[in-house]
Amino acid sequence: KDRGVNVMRKQVKGSPLMAFRGEIVEDISLDVLIATFTDPKQRKYWVDKYHSHKTFKKTPIMEKYWIRFDLPIIVSDRDYVLESKATIDKEKGIIEVNIKSITNKKFPEDCCVRAEAKRTYYRFTALSRTKTRLEVEVHTDPKGLLPNWVVNLIQKKWPSKTLSGLIKQARKNKGSHKDTLAWLEKKFPG
């Protein structure tokens, strides 16, 4: 456990890089978390190693964006061009967001080493009106000349820092995602 988050690592077939997963159950409403999670302006307050980002397309369930991560001084920063897509299962109370690398000519590789998100997802499960299970799994190839053991070392704390950062910022932000709140109230009346 790190920051209250259960962190696990797993071997990925055909990859020398580990996937890291974090999970926590927290006394916070799903609509409050989603209000912060879906607001690109809030990202800098909760994503670990965040440097900057630019959104170039956004709908209620999809976002295409460029994001840069600030790595330790002896390591070149990394950037990604990503697409996130959400699926919502109102009956089960689950929002899952899958994130993958894409290409976009608007964001050439000129600031950093262009990394690749192989499999990244967030899953939020409403356990009650005020309790949520948060999960994140990240399997990414930062490219460049970093040895695999260094990559695994850098990435192993990312799930706990990111989930705990999201919870902290959502509590501070105190927003509510209206659409999520509407179906939560139907699922958990009273």
mmCIF file with all atom_site columns, C-alpha atoms in Angstrom:
data_model
loop_
_atom_site.group_PDB
_atom_site.id
_atom_site.type_symbol
_atom_site.label_atom_id
_atom_site.label_alt_id
_atom_site.label_comp_id
_atom_site.label_asym_id
_atom_site.label_entity_id
_atom_site.label_seq_id
_atom_site.pdbx_PDB_ins_code
_atom_site.Cartn_x
_atom_site.Cartn_y
_atom_site.Cartn_z
_atom_site.occupancy
_atom_site.B_iso_or_equiv
_atom_site.pdbx_formal_charge
_atom_site.auth_seq_id
_atom_site.auth_comp_id
_atom_site.auth_asym_id
_atom_site.auth_atom_id
_atom_site.pdbx_PDB_model_num
ATOM 1   C CA . LYS A 1 1   ? 0.000   0.000   0.000   1.00 0.00 ? 1   LYS A CA 1
ATOM 2   C CA . ASP A 1 2   ? 1.111   3.499   -0.813  1.00 0.00 ? 2   ASP A CA 1
ATOM 3   C CA . ARG A 1 3   ? -0.974  6.541   0.246   1.00 0.00 ? 3   ARG A CA 1
ATOM 4   C CA . GLY A 1 4   ? -3.826  4.144   1.012   1.00 0.00 ? 4   GLY A CA 1
ATOM 5   C CA . VAL A 1 5   ? -3.753  2.793   -2.549  1.00 0.00 ? 5   VAL A CA 1
ATOM 6   C CA . ASN A 1 6   ? -3.179  -0.908  -3.162  1.00 0.00 ? 6   ASN A CA 1
ATOM 7   C CA . VAL A 1 7   ? -0.504  -1.011  -5.865  1.00 0.00 ? 7   VAL A CA 1
ATOM 8   C CA . MET A 1 8   ? 0.189   -4.136  -7.876  1.00 0.00 ? 8   MET A CA 1
ATOM 9   C CA . ARG A 1 9   ? 2.508   -4.836  -10.730 1.00 0.00 ? 9   ARG A CA 1
ATOM 10  C CA . LYS A 1 10  ? 2.147   -7.462  -13.380 1.00 0.00 ? 10  LYS A CA 1
ATOM 11  C CA . GLN A 1 11  ? 4.234   -8.902  -16.127 1.00 0.00 ? 11  GLN A CA 1
ATOM 12  C CA . VAL A 1 12  ? 2.906   -8.166  -19.614 1.00 0.00 ? 12  VAL A CA 1
ATOM 13  C CA . LYS A 1 13  ? 3.449   -10.900 -22.181 1.00 0.00 ? 13  LYS A CA 1
ATOM 14  C CA . GLY A 1 14  ? 5.997   -9.850  -24.774 1.00 0.00 ? 14  GLY A CA 1
ATOM 15  C CA . SER A 1 15  ? 7.080   -6.716  -22.875 1.00 0.00 ? 15  SER A CA 1
ATOM 16  C CA . PRO A 1 16  ? 10.063  -6.149  -20.598 1.00 0.00 ? 16  PRO A CA 1
ATOM 17  C CA . LEU A 1 17  ? 8.074   -3.338  -18.941 1.00 0.00 ? 17  LEU A CA 1
ATOM 18  C CA . MET A 1 18  ? 5.699   -3.978  -16.076 1.00 0.00 ? 18  MET A CA 1
ATOM 19  C CA . ALA A 1 19  ? 2.105   -2.778  -15.924 1.00 0.00 ? 19  ALA A CA 1
ATOM 20  C CA . PHE A 1 20  ? 1.212   -1.024  -12.674 1.00 0.00 ? 20  PHE A CA 1
ATOM 21  C CA . ARG A 1 21  ? -2.260  -0.979  -11.172 1.00 0.00 ? 21  ARG A CA 1
ATOM 22  C CA . GLY A 1 22  ? -3.657  0.979   -8.266  1.00 0.00 ? 22  GLY A CA 1
ATOM 23  C CA . GLU A 1 23  ? -6.954  0.547   -6.430  1.00 0.00 ? 23  GLU A CA 1
ATOM 24  C CA . ILE A 1 24  ? -8.590  2.352   -3.519  1.00 0.00 ? 24  ILE A CA 1
ATOM 25  C CA . VAL A 1 25  ? -12.077 2.569   -2.031  1.00 0.00 ? 25  VAL A CA 1
ATOM 26  C CA . GLU A 1 26  ? -12.782 6.058   -0.785  1.00 0.00 ? 26  GLU A CA 1
ATOM 27  C CA . ASP A 1 27  ? -15.595 7.956   0.925   1.00 0.00 ? 27  ASP A CA 1
ATOM 28  C CA . ILE A 1 28  ? -16.213 10.332  -1.970  1.00 0.00 ? 28  ILE A CA 1
ATOM 29  C CA . SER A 1 29  ? -19.081 10.536  -4.422  1.00 0.00 ? 29  SER A CA 1
ATOM 30  C CA . LEU A 1 30  ? -18.517 9.462   -8.018  1.00 0.00 ? 30  LEU A CA 1
ATOM 31  C CA . ASP A 1 31  ? -20.002 12.721  -9.385  1.00 0.00 ? 31  ASP A CA 1
ATOM 32  C CA . VAL A 1 32  ? -17.434 14.748  -7.414  1.00 0.00 ? 32  VAL A CA 1
ATOM 33  C CA . LEU A 1 33  ? -14.544 12.641  -8.757  1.00 0.00 ? 33  LEU A CA 1
ATOM 34  C CA . ILE A 1 34  ? -15.802 12.788  -12.334 1.00 0.00 ? 34  ILE A CA 1
ATOM 35  C CA . ALA A 1 35  ? -16.203 16.587  -12.189 1.00 0.00 ? 35  ALA A CA 1
ATOM 36  C CA . THR A 1 36  ? -12.468 16.885  -11.515 1.00 0.00 ? 36  THR A CA 1
ATOM 37  C CA . PHE A 1 37  ? -11.398 13.970  -13.737 1.00 0.00 ? 37  PHE A CA 1
ATOM 38  C CA . THR A 1 38  ? -13.173 15.331  -16.836 1.00 0.00 ? 38  THR A CA 1
ATOM 39  C CA . ASP A 1 39  ? -12.009 18.931  -16.416 1.00 0.00 ? 39  ASP A CA 1
ATOM 40  C CA . PRO A 1 40  ? -8.722  19.332  -18.329 1.00 0.00 ? 40  PRO A CA 1
ATOM 41  C CA . LYS A 1 41  ? -7.908  22.476  -16.315 1.00 0.00 ? 41  LYS A CA 1
ATOM 42  C CA . GLN A 1 42  ? -7.807  20.346  -13.138 1.00 0.00 ? 42  GLN A CA 1
ATOM 43  C CA . ARG A 1 43  ? -5.340  17.791  -14.562 1.00 0.00 ? 43  ARG A CA 1
ATOM 44  C CA . LYS A 1 44  ? -2.269  19.737  -13.440 1.00 0.00 ? 44  LYS A CA 1
ATOM 45  C CA . TYR A 1 45  ? -3.352  19.405  -9.811  1.00 0.00 ? 45  TYR A CA 1
ATOM 46  C CA . TRP A 1 46  ? -3.663  15.635  -9.668  1.00 0.00 ? 46  TRP A CA 1
ATOM 47  C CA . VAL A 1 47  ? -1.730  13.814  -12.439 1.00 0.00 ? 47  VAL A CA 1
ATOM 48  C CA . ASP A 1 48  ? 1.676   12.756  -11.127 1.00 0.00 ? 48  ASP A CA 1
ATOM 49  C CA . LYS A 1 49  ? 4.637   14.282  -12.987 1.00 0.00 ? 49  LYS A CA 1
ATOM 50  C CA . TYR A 1 50  ? 2.288   16.564  -14.978 1.00 0.00 ? 50  TYR A CA 1
ATOM 51  C CA . HIS A 1 51  ? 3.997   19.400  -16.854 1.00 0.00 ? 51  HIS A CA 1
ATOM 52  C CA . SER A 1 52  ? 1.446   20.695  -19.397 1.00 0.00 ? 52  SER A CA 1
ATOM 53  C CA . HIS A 1 53  ? -1.234  19.638  -21.859 1.00 0.00 ? 53  HIS A CA 1
ATOM 54  C CA . LYS A 1 54  ? -3.351  20.831  -24.772 1.00 0.00 ? 54  LYS A CA 1
ATOM 55  C CA . THR A 1 55  ? -6.786  19.478  -25.624 1.00 0.00 ? 55  THR A CA 1
ATOM 56  C CA . PHE A 1 56  ? -7.559  19.522  -29.327 1.00 0.00 ? 56  PHE A CA 1
ATOM 57  C CA . LYS A 1 57  ? -10.934 17.729  -29.363 1.00 0.00 ? 57  LYS A CA 1
ATOM 58  C CA . LYS A 1 58  ? -13.398 17.029  -26.564 1.00 0.00 ? 58  LYS A CA 1
ATOM 59  C CA . THR A 1 59  ? -16.907 15.599  -26.283 1.00 0.00 ? 59  THR A CA 1
ATOM 60  C CA . PRO A 1 60  ? -18.704 14.447  -23.119 1.00 0.00 ? 60  PRO A CA 1
ATOM 61  C CA . ILE A 1 61  ? -17.208 10.938  -23.459 1.00 0.00 ? 61  ILE A CA 1
ATOM 62  C CA . MET A 1 62  ? -14.019 11.484  -25.491 1.00 0.00 ? 62  MET A CA 1
ATOM 63  C CA . GLU A 1 63  ? -10.949 13.681  -25.393 1.00 0.00 ? 63  GLU A CA 1
ATOM 64  C CA . LYS A 1 64  ? -7.945  13.926  -27.707 1.00 0.00 ? 64  LYS A CA 1
ATOM 65  C CA . TYR A 1 65  ? -4.997  15.710  -26.163 1.00 0.00 ? 65  TYR A CA 1
ATOM 66  C CA . TRP A 1 66  ? -1.259  16.159  -25.903 1.00 0.00 ? 66  TRP A CA 1
ATOM 67  C CA . ILE A 1 67  ? 0.321   15.828  -22.456 1.00 0.00 ? 67  ILE A CA 1
ATOM 68  C CA . ARG A 1 68  ? 3.866   16.354  -21.225 1.00 0.00 ? 68  ARG A CA 1
ATOM 69  C CA . PHE A 1 69  ? 5.385   14.756  -18.139 1.00 0.00 ? 69  PHE A CA 1
ATOM 70  C CA . ASP A 1 70  ? 8.174   16.377  -16.135 1.00 0.00 ? 70  ASP A CA 1
ATOM 71  C CA . LEU A 1 71  ? 10.734  13.708  -15.279 1.00 0.00 ? 71  LEU A CA 1
ATOM 72  C CA . PRO A 1 72  ? 13.777  13.931  -13.002 1.00 0.00 ? 72  PRO A CA 1
ATOM 73  C CA . ILE A 1 73  ? 16.515  16.269  -14.224 1.00 0.00 ? 73  ILE A CA 1
ATOM 74  C CA . ILE A 1 74  ? 18.788  13.524  -15.546 1.00 0.00 ? 74  ILE A CA 1
ATOM 75  C CA . VAL A 1 75  ? 15.956  12.075  -17.694 1.00 0.00 ? 75  VAL A CA 1
ATOM 76  C CA . SER A 1 76  ? 14.375  13.741  -20.743 1.00 0.00 ? 76  SER A CA 1
ATOM 77  C CA . ASP A 1 77  ? 10.728  14.723  -20.314 1.00 0.00 ? 77  ASP A CA 1
ATOM 78  C CA . ARG A 1 78  ? 8.177   12.523  -22.074 1.00 0.00 ? 78  ARG A CA 1
ATOM 79  C CA . ASP A 1 79  ? 5.089   13.505  -24.013 1.00 0.00 ? 79  ASP A CA 1
ATOM 80  C CA . TYR A 1 80  ? 2.123   11.620  -25.416 1.00 0.00 ? 80  TYR A CA 1
ATOM 81  C CA . VAL A 1 81  ? -0.678  12.299  -27.874 1.00 0.00 ? 81  VAL A CA 1
ATOM 82  C CA . LEU A 1 82  ? -3.662  10.474  -26.418 1.00 0.00 ? 82  LEU A CA 1
ATOM 83  C CA . GLU A 1 83  ? -7.284  9.643   -26.960 1.00 0.00 ? 83  GLU A CA 1
ATOM 84  C CA . SER A 1 84  ? -9.472  8.821   -23.992 1.00 0.00 ? 84  SER A CA 1
ATOM 85  C CA . LYS A 1 85  ? -12.906 7.241   -24.416 1.00 0.00 ? 85  LYS A CA 1
ATOM 86  C CA . ALA A 1 86  ? -15.392 6.634   -21.642 1.00 0.00 ? 86  ALA A CA 1
ATOM 87  C CA . THR A 1 87  ? -17.975 3.907   -21.352 1.00 0.00 ? 87  THR A CA 1
ATOM 88  C CA . ILE A 1 88  ? -20.726 4.278   -18.788 1.00 0.00 ? 88  ILE A CA 1
ATOM 89  C CA . ASP A 1 89  ? -22.739 1.441   -17.260 1.00 0.00 ? 89  ASP A CA 1
ATOM 90  C CA . LYS A 1 90  ? -25.399 3.203   -15.206 1.00 0.00 ? 90  LYS A CA 1
ATOM 91  C CA . GLU A 1 91  ? -26.944 -0.055  -13.941 1.00 0.00 ? 91  GLU A CA 1
ATOM 92  C CA . LYS A 1 92  ? -23.644 -1.238  -12.470 1.00 0.00 ? 92  LYS A CA 1
ATOM 93  C CA . GLY A 1 93  ? -22.534 2.289   -11.525 1.00 0.00 ? 93  GLY A CA 1
ATOM 94  C CA . ILE A 1 94  ? -19.283 2.072   -13.499 1.00 0.00 ? 94  ILE A CA 1
ATOM 95  C CA . ILE A 1 95  ? -17.448 4.626   -15.594 1.00 0.00 ? 95  ILE A CA 1
ATOM 96  C CA . GLU A 1 96  ? -14.413 3.271   -17.415 1.00 0.00 ? 96  GLU A CA 1
ATOM 97  C CA . VAL A 1 97  ? -12.018 5.459   -19.382 1.00 0.00 ? 97  VAL A CA 1
ATOM 98  C CA . ASN A 1 98  ? -9.602  3.787   -21.780 1.00 0.00 ? 98  ASN A CA 1
ATOM 99  C CA . ILE A 1 99  ? -6.620  5.781   -22.980 1.00 0.00 ? 99  ILE A CA 1
ATOM 100 C CA . LYS A 1 100 ? -4.368  5.009   -25.932 1.00 0.00 ? 100 LYS A CA 1
ATOM 101 C CA . SER A 1 101 ? -1.689  6.743   -27.950 1.00 0.00 ? 101 SER A CA 1
ATOM 102 C CA . ILE A 1 102 ? -2.671  8.263   -31.279 1.00 0.00 ? 102 ILE A CA 1
ATOM 103 C CA . THR A 1 103 ? -0.849  10.340  -33.902 1.00 0.00 ? 103 THR A CA 1
ATOM 104 C CA . ASN A 1 104 ? -1.604  13.975  -34.676 1.00 0.00 ? 104 ASN A CA 1
ATOM 105 C CA . LYS A 1 105 ? 0.488   16.236  -36.885 1.00 0.00 ? 105 LYS A CA 1
ATOM 106 C CA . LYS A 1 106 ? -0.365  19.271  -34.727 1.00 0.00 ? 106 LYS A CA 1
ATOM 107 C CA . PHE A 1 107 ? 1.937   17.917  -32.038 1.00 0.00 ? 107 PHE A CA 1
ATOM 108 C CA . PRO A 1 108 ? 5.319   17.074  -33.515 1.00 0.00 ? 108 PRO A CA 1
ATOM 109 C CA . GLU A 1 109 ? 7.986   15.391  -31.424 1.00 0.00 ? 109 GLU A CA 1
ATOM 110 C CA . ASP A 1 110 ? 10.071  18.449  -30.665 1.00 0.00 ? 110 ASP A CA 1
ATOM 111 C CA . CYS A 1 111 ? 9.991   19.017  -26.910 1.00 0.00 ? 111 CYS A CA 1
ATOM 112 C CA . CYS A 1 112 ? 10.534  15.608  -25.449 1.00 0.00 ? 112 CYS A CA 1
ATOM 113 C CA . VAL A 1 113 ? 10.778  11.928  -26.133 1.00 0.00 ? 113 VAL A CA 1
ATOM 114 C CA . ARG A 1 114 ? 7.438   10.772  -27.582 1.00 0.00 ? 114 ARG A CA 1
ATOM 115 C CA . ALA A 1 115 ? 6.198   7.911   -25.427 1.00 0.00 ? 115 ALA A CA 1
ATOM 116 C CA . GLU A 1 116 ? 3.498   5.340   -26.124 1.00 0.00 ? 116 GLU A CA 1
ATOM 117 C CA . ALA A 1 117 ? 0.546   4.420   -23.915 1.00 0.00 ? 117 ALA A CA 1
ATOM 118 C CA . LYS A 1 118 ? 0.041   0.743   -24.616 1.00 0.00 ? 118 LYS A CA 1
ATOM 119 C CA . ARG A 1 119 ? -2.819  0.124   -22.169 1.00 0.00 ? 119 ARG A CA 1
ATOM 120 C CA . THR A 1 120 ? -4.090  2.632   -19.692 1.00 0.00 ? 120 THR A CA 1
ATOM 121 C CA . TYR A 1 121 ? -7.484  2.761   -18.080 1.00 0.00 ? 121 TYR A CA 1
ATOM 122 C CA . TYR A 1 122 ? -9.328  4.316   -15.172 1.00 0.00 ? 122 TYR A CA 1
ATOM 123 C CA . ARG A 1 123 ? -12.373 2.580   -13.693 1.00 0.00 ? 123 ARG A CA 1
ATOM 124 C CA . PHE A 1 124 ? -14.669 4.297   -11.210 1.00 0.00 ? 124 PHE A CA 1
ATOM 125 C CA . THR A 1 125 ? -17.331 2.193   -9.484  1.00 0.00 ? 125 THR A CA 1
ATOM 126 C CA . ALA A 1 126 ? -20.029 3.777   -7.321  1.00 0.00 ? 126 ALA A CA 1
ATOM 127 C CA . LEU A 1 127 ? -20.420 1.487   -4.299  1.00 0.00 ? 127 LEU A CA 1
ATOM 128 C CA . SER A 1 128 ? -22.969 3.840   -2.713  1.00 0.00 ? 128 SER A CA 1
ATOM 129 C CA . ARG A 1 129 ? -24.041 7.444   -3.125  1.00 0.00 ? 129 ARG A CA 1
ATOM 130 C CA . THR A 1 130 ? -20.939 8.541   -1.206  1.00 0.00 ? 130 THR A CA 1
ATOM 131 C CA . LYS A 1 131 ? -18.379 5.730   -1.697  1.00 0.00 ? 131 LYS A CA 1
ATOM 132 C CA . THR A 1 132 ? -16.378 4.955   -4.831  1.00 0.00 ? 132 THR A CA 1
ATOM 133 C CA . ARG A 1 133 ? -13.807 2.367   -5.892  1.00 0.00 ? 133 ARG A CA 1
ATOM 134 C CA . LEU A 1 134 ? -11.091 3.966   -8.045  1.00 0.00 ? 134 LEU A CA 1
ATOM 135 C CA . GLU A 1 135 ? -8.781  1.881   -10.202 1.00 0.00 ? 135 GLU A CA 1
ATOM 136 C CA . VAL A 1 136 ? -6.044  2.800   -12.643 1.00 0.00 ? 136 VAL A CA 1
ATOM 137 C CA . GLU A 1 137 ? -3.755  0.608   -14.678 1.00 0.00 ? 137 GLU A CA 1
ATOM 138 C CA . VAL A 1 138 ? -0.889  1.904   -16.767 1.00 0.00 ? 138 VAL A CA 1
ATOM 139 C CA . HIS A 1 139 ? 1.336   0.067   -19.214 1.00 0.00 ? 139 HIS A CA 1
ATOM 140 C CA . THR A 1 140 ? 3.416   2.546   -21.131 1.00 0.00 ? 140 THR A CA 1
ATOM 141 C CA . ASP A 1 141 ? 6.625   2.564   -23.102 1.00 0.00 ? 141 ASP A CA 1
ATOM 142 C CA . PRO A 1 142 ? 8.483   5.815   -22.430 1.00 0.00 ? 142 PRO A CA 1
ATOM 143 C CA . LYS A 1 143 ? 10.806  5.103   -25.380 1.00 0.00 ? 143 LYS A CA 1
ATOM 144 C CA . GLY A 1 144 ? 14.260  6.602   -25.434 1.00 0.00 ? 144 GLY A CA 1
ATOM 145 C CA . LEU A 1 145 ? 17.347  5.147   -23.826 1.00 0.00 ? 145 LEU A CA 1
ATOM 146 C CA . LEU A 1 146 ? 16.065  4.430   -20.326 1.00 0.00 ? 146 LEU A CA 1
ATOM 147 C CA . PRO A 1 147 ? 16.867  0.949   -19.002 1.00 0.00 ? 147 PRO A CA 1
ATOM 148 C CA . ASN A 1 148 ? 13.747  -1.095  -18.258 1.00 0.00 ? 148 ASN A CA 1
ATOM 149 C CA . TRP A 1 149 ? 14.536  -1.268  -14.527 1.00 0.00 ? 149 TRP A CA 1
ATOM 150 C CA . VAL A 1 150 ? 14.592  2.560   -14.372 1.00 0.00 ? 150 VAL A CA 1
ATOM 151 C CA . VAL A 1 151 ? 11.264  2.770   -16.221 1.00 0.00 ? 151 VAL A CA 1
ATOM 152 C CA . ASN A 1 152 ? 9.684   0.291   -13.803 1.00 0.00 ? 152 ASN A CA 1
ATOM 153 C CA . LEU A 1 153 ? 11.124  2.208   -10.833 1.00 0.00 ? 153 LEU A CA 1
ATOM 154 C CA . ILE A 1 154 ? 9.721   5.554   -12.074 1.00 0.00 ? 154 ILE A CA 1
ATOM 155 C CA . GLN A 1 155 ? 6.301   4.116   -12.930 1.00 0.00 ? 155 GLN A CA 1
ATOM 156 C CA . LYS A 1 156 ? 5.645   2.033   -9.811  1.00 0.00 ? 156 LYS A CA 1
ATOM 157 C CA . LYS A 1 157 ? 4.455   4.985   -7.672  1.00 0.00 ? 157 LYS A CA 1
ATOM 158 C CA . TRP A 1 158 ? 2.481   6.668   -10.464 1.00 0.00 ? 158 TRP A CA 1
ATOM 159 C CA . PRO A 1 159 ? -0.850  4.881   -9.712  1.00 0.00 ? 159 PRO A CA 1
ATOM 160 C CA . SER A 1 160 ? -0.838  5.786   -5.998  1.00 0.00 ? 160 SER A CA 1
ATOM 161 C CA . LYS A 1 161 ? 0.303   9.364   -6.526  1.00 0.00 ? 161 LYS A CA 1
ATOM 162 C CA . THR A 1 162 ? -2.240  9.915   -9.296  1.00 0.00 ? 162 THR A CA 1
ATOM 163 C CA . LEU A 1 163 ? -5.262  8.368   -7.525  1.00 0.00 ? 163 LEU A CA 1
ATOM 164 C CA . SER A 1 164 ? -4.499  10.050  -4.205  1.00 0.00 ? 164 SER A CA 1
ATOM 165 C CA . GLY A 1 165 ? -3.956  13.316  -6.092  1.00 0.00 ? 165 GLY A CA 1
ATOM 166 C CA . LEU A 1 166 ? -7.324  12.962  -7.845  1.00 0.00 ? 166 LEU A CA 1
ATOM 167 C CA . ILE A 1 167 ? -9.125  12.333  -4.545  1.00 0.00 ? 167 ILE A CA 1
ATOM 168 C CA . LYS A 1 168 ? -7.423  15.291  -2.868  1.00 0.00 ? 168 LYS A CA 1
ATOM 169 C CA . GLN A 1 169 ? -8.153  17.648  -5.759  1.00 0.00 ? 169 GLN A CA 1
ATOM 170 C CA . ALA A 1 170 ? -11.771 16.484  -6.111  1.00 0.00 ? 170 ALA A CA 1
ATOM 171 C CA . ARG A 1 171 ? -12.352 17.243  -2.423  1.00 0.00 ? 171 ARG A CA 1
ATOM 172 C CA . LYS A 1 172 ? -10.763 20.655  -2.815  1.00 0.00 ? 172 LYS A CA 1
ATOM 173 C CA . ASN A 1 173 ? -12.571 21.414  -6.089  1.00 0.00 ? 173 ASN A CA 1
ATOM 174 C CA . LYS A 1 174 ? -15.990 20.414  -4.667  1.00 0.00 ? 174 LYS A CA 1
ATOM 175 C CA . GLY A 1 175 ? -17.565 20.305  -8.131  1.00 0.00 ? 175 GLY A CA 1
ATOM 176 C CA . SER A 1 176 ? -20.302 17.937  -9.228  1.00 0.00 ? 176 SER A CA 1
ATOM 177 C CA . HIS A 1 177 ? -20.693 16.298  -12.617 1.00 0.00 ? 177 HIS A CA 1
ATOM 178 C CA . LYS A 1 178 ? -24.400 16.886  -13.209 1.00 0.00 ? 178 LYS A CA 1
ATOM 179 C CA . ASP A 1 179 ? -25.058 13.951  -15.588 1.00 0.00 ? 179 ASP A CA 1
ATOM 180 C CA . THR A 1 180 ? -23.300 11.511  -13.247 1.00 0.00 ? 180 THR A CA 1
ATOM 181 C CA . LEU A 1 181 ? -25.155 12.941  -10.242 1.00 0.00 ? 181 LEU A CA 1
ATOM 182 C CA . ALA A 1 182 ? -28.509 12.438  -12.013 1.00 0.00 ? 182 ALA A CA 1
ATOM 183 C CA . TRP A 1 183 ? -28.015 8.708   -12.612 1.00 0.00 ? 183 TRP A CA 1
ATOM 184 C CA . LEU A 1 184 ? -26.362 8.191   -9.206  1.00 0.00 ? 184 LEU A CA 1
ATOM 185 C CA . GLU A 1 185 ? -29.447 9.584   -7.498  1.00 0.00 ? 185 GLU A CA 1
ATOM 186 C CA . LYS A 1 186 ? -31.615 7.104   -9.445  1.00 0.00 ? 186 LYS A CA 1
ATOM 187 C CA . LYS A 1 187 ? -29.306 4.200   -8.619  1.00 0.00 ? 187 LYS A CA 1
ATOM 188 C CA . PHE A 1 188 ? -29.031 5.108   -4.925  1.00 0.00 ? 188 PHE A CA 1
ATOM 189 C CA . PRO A 1 189 ? -32.297 6.863   -4.011  1.00 0.00 ? 189 PRO A CA 1
ATOM 190 C CA . GLY A 1 190 ? -32.693 8.550   -0.663  1.00 0.00 ? 190 GLY A CA 1
#
